[in-house]
Short mmCIF file of N, CA and C in Angstrom, two decimals:
data_model
loop_
_atom_site.label_atom_id
_atom_site.label_comp_id
_atom_site.label_asym_id
_atom_site.label_seq_id
_atom_site.Cartn_x
_atom_site.Cartn_y
_atom_site.Cartn_z
N GLN K 117 0.74 -0.28 -0.15
CA GLN K 117 -0.48 -0.53 -0.02
C GLN K 117 0.46 1.23 0.23
N VAL K 118 0.86 1.93 -0.90
CA VAL K 118 1.24 3.19 -0.81
C VAL K 118 0.34 4.77 -0.57
N HIS K 119 0.73 5.50 -0.09
CA HIS K 119 -0.09 6.68 0.31
C HIS K 119 0.54 7.92 -0.46
N LEU K 120 -0.01 9.34 -1.18
CA LEU K 120 0.48 10.02 -1.21
C LEU K 120 0.39 11.33 -0.33
N VAL K 121 0.91 12.21 -0.28
CA VAL K 121 0.48 13.65 0.46
C VAL K 121 1.25 15.18 0.77
N GLU K 122 -0.27 15.35 0.42
CA GLU K 122 0.24 16.25 -0.54
C GLU K 122 -0.18 17.80 0.55
N SER K 123 0.64 18.68 0.24
CA SER K 123 0.49 19.59 1.07
C SER K 123 -0.68 20.80 0.92
N ALA K 124 -0.89 22.04 1.72
CA ALA K 124 -2.24 22.39 1.42
C ALA K 124 -2.03 23.80 0.99
N GLY K 125 -2.77 23.94 -0.24
CA GLY K 125 -3.13 24.86 -1.08
C GLY K 125 -2.91 25.82 -0.87
N GLY K 126 -4.03 26.68 -1.33
CA GLY K 126 -3.68 28.33 -0.66
C GLY K 126 -4.19 29.23 -1.86
N LEU K 127 -4.42 30.29 -1.85
CA LEU K 127 -5.15 31.67 -1.82
C LEU K 127 -4.14 32.28 -1.51
N VAL K 128 -4.38 32.94 -3.15
CA VAL K 128 -2.79 34.17 -3.43
C VAL K 128 -2.67 35.36 -4.37
N GLN K 129 -2.20 35.95 -4.48
CA GLN K 129 -2.35 37.28 -5.72
C GLN K 129 -2.11 36.85 -6.67
N ALA K 130 -2.63 37.09 -8.18
CA ALA K 130 -1.67 37.36 -9.48
C ALA K 130 -0.74 37.96 -9.29
N GLY K 131 1.10 36.67 -9.73
CA GLY K 131 1.90 37.27 -9.77
C GLY K 131 2.70 37.04 -8.39
N GLY K 132 2.37 36.29 -7.33
CA GLY K 132 2.50 35.99 -6.11
C GLY K 132 3.33 33.98 -7.20
N SER K 133 3.50 33.99 -5.90
CA SER K 133 4.62 32.26 -5.40
C SER K 133 3.88 31.08 -4.28
N LEU K 134 3.86 29.93 -4.94
CA LEU K 134 3.33 29.23 -3.63
C LEU K 134 4.26 27.77 -3.93
N LYS K 135 4.49 27.09 -3.39
CA LYS K 135 4.89 25.54 -3.20
C LYS K 135 4.53 24.65 -2.40
N LEU K 136 4.18 23.66 -3.43
CA LEU K 136 3.52 23.08 -3.51
C LEU K 136 3.94 21.86 -2.83
N SER K 137 4.11 20.57 -1.69
CA SER K 137 5.24 19.31 -1.83
C SER K 137 3.90 17.78 -1.94
N CYS K 138 4.23 16.72 -2.33
CA CYS K 138 3.99 15.74 -1.93
C CYS K 138 4.77 14.81 -1.50
N ALA K 139 4.36 14.22 -0.34
CA ALA K 139 5.43 12.86 -0.47
C ALA K 139 4.72 11.89 -0.01
N ALA K 140 5.60 10.22 -0.66
CA ALA K 140 4.96 9.41 -0.76
C ALA K 140 5.55 7.92 -0.20
N SER K 141 4.57 7.75 0.72
CA SER K 141 5.04 6.33 1.86
C SER K 141 4.54 5.05 1.16
N GLY K 142 5.19 3.60 2.13
CA GLY K 142 4.22 2.85 1.99
C GLY K 142 5.56 2.21 1.65
N SER K 143 5.69 0.63 0.60
CA SER K 143 5.90 -0.04 0.35
C SER K 143 5.87 0.03 -0.83
N ILE K 144 7.32 1.01 -1.09
CA ILE K 144 7.49 1.82 -2.07
C ILE K 144 8.92 0.69 -2.45
N PHE K 145 8.86 0.05 -3.45
CA PHE K 145 10.46 -0.29 -4.21
C PHE K 145 11.41 0.71 -4.94
N SER K 146 10.72 1.38 -5.90
CA SER K 146 11.60 2.38 -6.08
C SER K 146 9.61 3.11 -6.79
N ILE K 147 10.78 4.39 -7.08
CA ILE K 147 9.75 5.19 -7.95
C ILE K 147 10.53 5.76 -8.69
N ASP K 148 9.77 5.56 -10.31
CA ASP K 148 9.83 5.89 -11.15
C ASP K 148 9.75 6.97 -12.00
N SER K 149 8.78 8.57 -11.60
CA SER K 149 8.28 8.83 -11.83
C SER K 149 7.60 10.20 -10.41
N MET K 150 7.55 11.37 -10.40
CA MET K 150 6.38 11.24 -9.57
C MET K 150 6.14 13.38 -10.28
N GLY K 151 4.76 13.67 -9.90
CA GLY K 151 4.68 15.35 -10.94
C GLY K 151 3.34 15.89 -10.17
N TRP K 152 2.69 16.33 -10.90
CA TRP K 152 1.72 17.08 -10.93
C TRP K 152 0.60 17.03 -11.54
N TYR K 153 -0.76 17.21 -12.18
CA TYR K 153 -1.97 17.37 -12.79
C TYR K 153 -2.69 18.44 -12.20
N ARG K 154 -3.43 19.01 -12.42
CA ARG K 154 -4.30 20.26 -12.32
C ARG K 154 -5.97 19.48 -12.54
N GLN K 155 -6.67 20.41 -12.28
CA GLN K 155 -8.25 20.18 -12.76
C GLN K 155 -8.50 20.86 -12.56
N ALA K 156 -8.82 22.21 -13.36
CA ALA K 156 -9.94 22.90 -12.83
C ALA K 156 -11.06 23.28 -13.52
N PRO K 157 -12.33 23.78 -12.78
CA PRO K 157 -13.76 23.29 -13.12
C PRO K 157 -14.66 23.71 -14.13
N GLY K 158 -15.06 22.48 -14.88
CA GLY K 158 -15.27 22.02 -16.15
C GLY K 158 -14.34 21.89 -17.11
N LYS K 159 -12.94 21.55 -16.05
CA LYS K 159 -11.96 21.11 -17.37
C LYS K 159 -11.02 19.53 -16.87
N GLN K 160 -10.76 18.71 -17.93
CA GLN K 160 -10.14 17.82 -17.36
C GLN K 160 -9.08 18.00 -17.24
N ARG K 161 -8.42 16.95 -16.07
CA ARG K 161 -7.04 17.02 -15.20
C ARG K 161 -6.29 16.71 -16.84
N GLU K 162 -5.47 17.78 -16.34
CA GLU K 162 -4.16 17.92 -17.46
C GLU K 162 -2.81 17.66 -16.52
N LEU K 163 -1.75 17.97 -17.40
CA LEU K 163 -0.71 17.75 -17.00
C LEU K 163 -0.10 18.59 -16.38
N VAL K 164 0.46 18.88 -15.02
CA VAL K 164 1.37 20.40 -14.78
C VAL K 164 3.22 20.25 -15.43
N ALA K 165 3.44 19.07 -14.68
CA ALA K 165 4.94 18.90 -14.49
C ALA K 165 5.32 17.77 -13.43
N THR K 166 6.22 16.48 -14.42
CA THR K 166 6.82 15.96 -14.29
C THR K 166 8.03 15.74 -13.90
N GLN K 167 8.55 14.28 -13.25
CA GLN K 167 9.75 14.30 -12.60
C GLN K 167 10.49 13.08 -13.03
N ALA K 168 10.93 12.86 -13.98
CA ALA K 168 12.00 10.87 -13.29
C ALA K 168 12.85 11.01 -13.78
N SER K 169 13.65 10.67 -13.38
CA SER K 169 14.99 10.45 -13.00
C SER K 169 15.67 11.92 -13.00
N ASN K 170 16.88 12.44 -14.06
CA ASN K 170 16.83 13.79 -14.00
C ASN K 170 15.69 14.40 -15.05
N ASN K 171 15.05 14.19 -15.33
CA ASN K 171 14.50 14.47 -16.86
C ASN K 171 13.39 15.33 -16.24
N ALA K 172 12.97 16.05 -16.98
CA ALA K 172 11.51 17.06 -16.27
C ALA K 172 11.21 17.13 -17.22
N ASN K 173 9.40 17.45 -17.31
CA ASN K 173 8.66 17.09 -18.45
C ASN K 173 7.53 18.40 -17.89
N TYR K 174 7.11 20.13 -18.57
CA TYR K 174 6.50 20.19 -18.15
C TYR K 174 5.25 21.15 -19.28
N ALA K 175 4.40 21.10 -19.02
CA ALA K 175 3.38 21.80 -19.88
C ALA K 175 3.97 23.57 -20.59
N ASP K 176 3.41 23.15 -21.44
CA ASP K 176 4.03 24.73 -22.00
C ASP K 176 3.18 25.43 -22.01
N PHE K 177 2.20 26.23 -21.10
CA PHE K 177 2.11 26.80 -20.36
C PHE K 177 2.27 26.98 -19.13
N VAL K 178 3.65 26.42 -18.17
CA VAL K 178 4.13 26.74 -16.92
C VAL K 178 6.06 26.54 -17.54
N LYS K 179 5.68 26.86 -18.35
CA LYS K 179 7.07 26.42 -18.58
C LYS K 179 8.02 27.97 -18.50
N GLY K 180 8.84 28.15 -17.84
CA GLY K 180 9.31 29.53 -17.22
C GLY K 180 8.88 29.91 -16.10
N ARG K 181 7.90 29.50 -16.22
CA ARG K 181 6.90 30.12 -15.12
C ARG K 181 7.27 28.72 -13.23
N PHE K 182 6.97 27.46 -13.82
CA PHE K 182 6.93 26.79 -12.62
C PHE K 182 8.51 25.79 -11.86
N THR K 183 8.64 24.71 -11.16
CA THR K 183 9.51 24.55 -11.45
C THR K 183 9.16 22.99 -10.58
N VAL K 184 9.18 21.86 -10.95
CA VAL K 184 9.09 20.37 -10.47
C VAL K 184 10.57 20.17 -10.07
N SER K 185 10.30 19.69 -8.77
CA SER K 185 11.51 19.08 -8.45
C SER K 185 11.99 17.88 -6.86
N ARG K 186 12.97 17.33 -7.10
CA ARG K 186 12.27 15.66 -6.30
C ARG K 186 13.60 15.70 -5.12
N ASP K 187 13.20 14.84 -4.29
CA ASP K 187 14.41 14.96 -2.66
C ASP K 187 13.90 13.11 -3.34
N ASN K 188 14.92 12.24 -3.43
CA ASN K 188 14.40 10.94 -3.34
C ASN K 188 14.87 10.75 -2.59
N ALA K 189 15.26 10.95 -1.69
CA ALA K 189 15.88 10.23 -0.28
C ALA K 189 14.49 10.22 0.61
N LYS K 190 13.79 11.35 0.29
CA LYS K 190 12.54 12.09 0.84
C LYS K 190 11.21 10.99 0.35
N ASN K 191 12.10 10.53 -1.10
CA ASN K 191 10.16 10.44 -2.14
C ASN K 191 9.49 10.95 -1.84
N THR K 192 9.67 12.34 -2.76
CA THR K 192 8.63 13.54 -1.99
C THR K 192 9.26 14.56 -3.71
N VAL K 193 7.79 14.93 -4.05
CA VAL K 193 8.05 15.74 -5.74
C VAL K 193 7.74 17.20 -4.42
N TYR K 194 8.35 18.25 -5.44
CA TYR K 194 7.80 19.78 -4.55
C TYR K 194 7.49 19.96 -6.11
N LEU K 195 6.69 21.47 -5.67
CA LEU K 195 6.84 22.31 -7.56
C LEU K 195 6.01 23.51 -6.50
N GLN K 196 6.93 24.29 -7.15
CA GLN K 196 7.34 25.57 -6.85
C GLN K 196 6.60 27.07 -8.73
N MET K 197 5.80 27.28 -6.97
CA MET K 197 5.33 27.80 -8.80
C MET K 197 4.99 29.23 -8.50
N ASN K 198 5.40 30.08 -9.81
CA ASN K 198 6.28 32.11 -9.64
C ASN K 198 4.99 32.01 -10.38
N SER K 199 4.85 33.68 -10.23
CA SER K 199 4.49 33.97 -11.45
C SER K 199 2.78 33.79 -11.44
N LEU K 200 1.62 33.22 -10.80
CA LEU K 200 0.32 32.76 -10.66
C LEU K 200 -0.87 33.80 -11.04
N GLN K 201 -1.24 33.56 -12.24
CA GLN K 201 -2.06 34.23 -12.97
C GLN K 201 -3.07 33.19 -12.69
N PRO K 202 -4.44 34.22 -12.45
CA PRO K 202 -5.86 33.66 -12.24
C PRO K 202 -6.32 32.07 -12.82
N GLU K 203 -5.51 32.07 -14.23
CA GLU K 203 -6.75 30.67 -14.74
C GLU K 203 -5.05 29.60 -14.25
N ASP K 204 -4.86 29.41 -13.26
CA ASP K 204 -4.08 28.56 -12.97
C ASP K 204 -4.42 28.70 -11.65
N THR K 205 -5.35 28.95 -11.57
CA THR K 205 -6.85 28.33 -10.57
C THR K 205 -7.52 27.29 -10.65
N ALA K 206 -6.87 26.16 -9.87
CA ALA K 206 -7.61 24.45 -9.97
C ALA K 206 -7.25 23.32 -8.81
N VAL K 207 -7.74 22.16 -8.85
CA VAL K 207 -6.93 21.42 -7.69
C VAL K 207 -6.03 20.95 -8.43
N TYR K 208 -4.73 20.65 -7.53
CA TYR K 208 -3.31 20.37 -8.24
C TYR K 208 -3.14 19.32 -7.87
N TYR K 209 -2.92 18.27 -7.95
CA TYR K 209 -2.97 16.59 -7.59
C TYR K 209 -1.33 15.67 -8.03
N CYS K 210 -0.90 15.06 -7.28
CA CYS K 210 0.17 15.22 -7.02
C CYS K 210 -0.26 13.52 -8.23
N ASN K 211 1.45 13.26 -8.45
CA ASN K 211 1.12 11.68 -9.36
C ASN K 211 2.30 11.06 -8.83
N ALA K 212 2.35 9.47 -9.00
CA ALA K 212 3.69 9.03 -8.93
C ALA K 212 3.64 8.02 -9.13
N LYS K 213 4.53 6.50 -10.16
CA LYS K 213 4.07 6.09 -10.38
C LYS K 213 5.91 5.08 -10.31
N ILE K 214 4.77 3.70 -9.04
CA ILE K 214 5.56 4.03 -8.38
C ILE K 214 5.57 1.95 -8.56
N ILE K 215 7.13 1.57 -8.31
CA ILE K 215 7.28 0.38 -8.19
C ILE K 215 6.83 -0.80 -6.56
N THR K 216 6.02 -0.73 -6.58
CA THR K 216 5.79 -1.75 -5.42
C THR K 216 6.65 -3.07 -4.35
N ALA K 217 6.61 -2.87 -2.69
CA ALA K 217 7.76 -4.28 -2.44
C ALA K 217 6.94 -5.27 -2.77
N ARG K 218 6.09 -5.13 -2.25
CA ARG K 218 5.42 -6.79 -1.96
C ARG K 218 3.74 -6.30 -2.04
N PRO K 219 3.07 -6.41 -3.10
CA PRO K 219 3.76 -6.66 -3.48
C PRO K 219 4.78 -6.42 -4.93
N LEU K 220 5.39 -6.76 -5.35
CA LEU K 220 5.95 -6.47 -7.12
C LEU K 220 5.43 -5.89 -7.96
N SER K 221 4.91 -4.41 -7.96
CA SER K 221 3.90 -4.25 -9.21
C SER K 221 4.17 -3.01 -9.59
N TYR K 222 4.29 -2.63 -10.32
CA TYR K 222 3.97 -0.81 -10.82
C TYR K 222 2.19 -1.00 -11.22
N ASN K 223 2.27 0.68 -10.12
CA ASN K 223 1.57 1.46 -10.14
C ASN K 223 1.11 2.86 -10.03
N VAL K 224 0.08 3.86 -10.82
CA VAL K 224 -0.22 5.09 -10.43
C VAL K 224 -1.25 5.12 -9.70
N TYR K 225 0.07 6.32 -8.58
CA TYR K 225 -0.78 6.74 -7.58
C TYR K 225 -1.24 8.01 -7.84
N TRP K 226 -2.36 8.76 -6.82
CA TRP K 226 -3.22 9.63 -6.53
C TRP K 226 -3.04 10.43 -5.03
N GLY K 227 -3.19 11.36 -5.15
CA GLY K 227 -2.45 12.54 -4.06
C GLY K 227 -4.52 12.61 -4.48
N GLN K 228 -4.14 13.00 -3.13
CA GLN K 228 -6.05 13.80 -2.85
C GLN K 228 -6.35 14.49 -3.58
N GLY K 229 -5.36 15.65 -3.45
CA GLY K 229 -5.72 16.72 -4.51
C GLY K 229 -5.55 18.29 -3.79
N THR K 230 -5.03 19.61 -4.15
CA THR K 230 -5.44 20.79 -3.04
C THR K 230 -5.67 21.71 -3.98
N GLN K 231 -6.16 22.17 -3.10
CA GLN K 231 -7.35 23.97 -4.03
C GLN K 231 -5.86 24.68 -3.60
N VAL K 232 -6.02 25.21 -5.27
CA VAL K 232 -4.85 26.63 -5.58
C VAL K 232 -5.76 27.70 -6.47
N THR K 233 -6.02 29.18 -5.53
CA THR K 233 -6.55 29.91 -5.85
C THR K 233 -5.79 31.03 -5.69
N VAL K 234 -5.46 31.26 -6.65
CA VAL K 234 -5.48 32.81 -7.54
C VAL K 234 -5.69 33.93 -8.07
N SER K 235 -5.91 34.62 -7.34
CA SER K 235 -6.96 35.76 -7.61
C SER K 235 -6.46 37.39 -8.40
N SER K 236 -6.96 38.03 -9.02
CA SER K 236 -6.48 38.71 -9.89
C SER K 236 -6.46 40.39 -9.25
#
């Protein structure tokens, strides 16, 4: 069993910054990738940023503003969000692709989601 625990989001003004974290715990053999998706009201869930090994992948709409990073020793992924805009308002979900130890299997896990609201 694996659990992903996200930090609280929050309310920020346009142009502000916020940092999210997500820690994985449980029967973890190794982590393939960790990252973030988001879902705004009335829209589908979309990729924000993911990191596998030393390779980071970003959605075009966050390039240059958001940075994803991982602390492998802590099984934690971070999302530093700068220059936030009202259109970044959404529920942000942590995502992890993990190989569990017992049983040995490859699964995709999701966090519970955290609300980020950007006011204009």
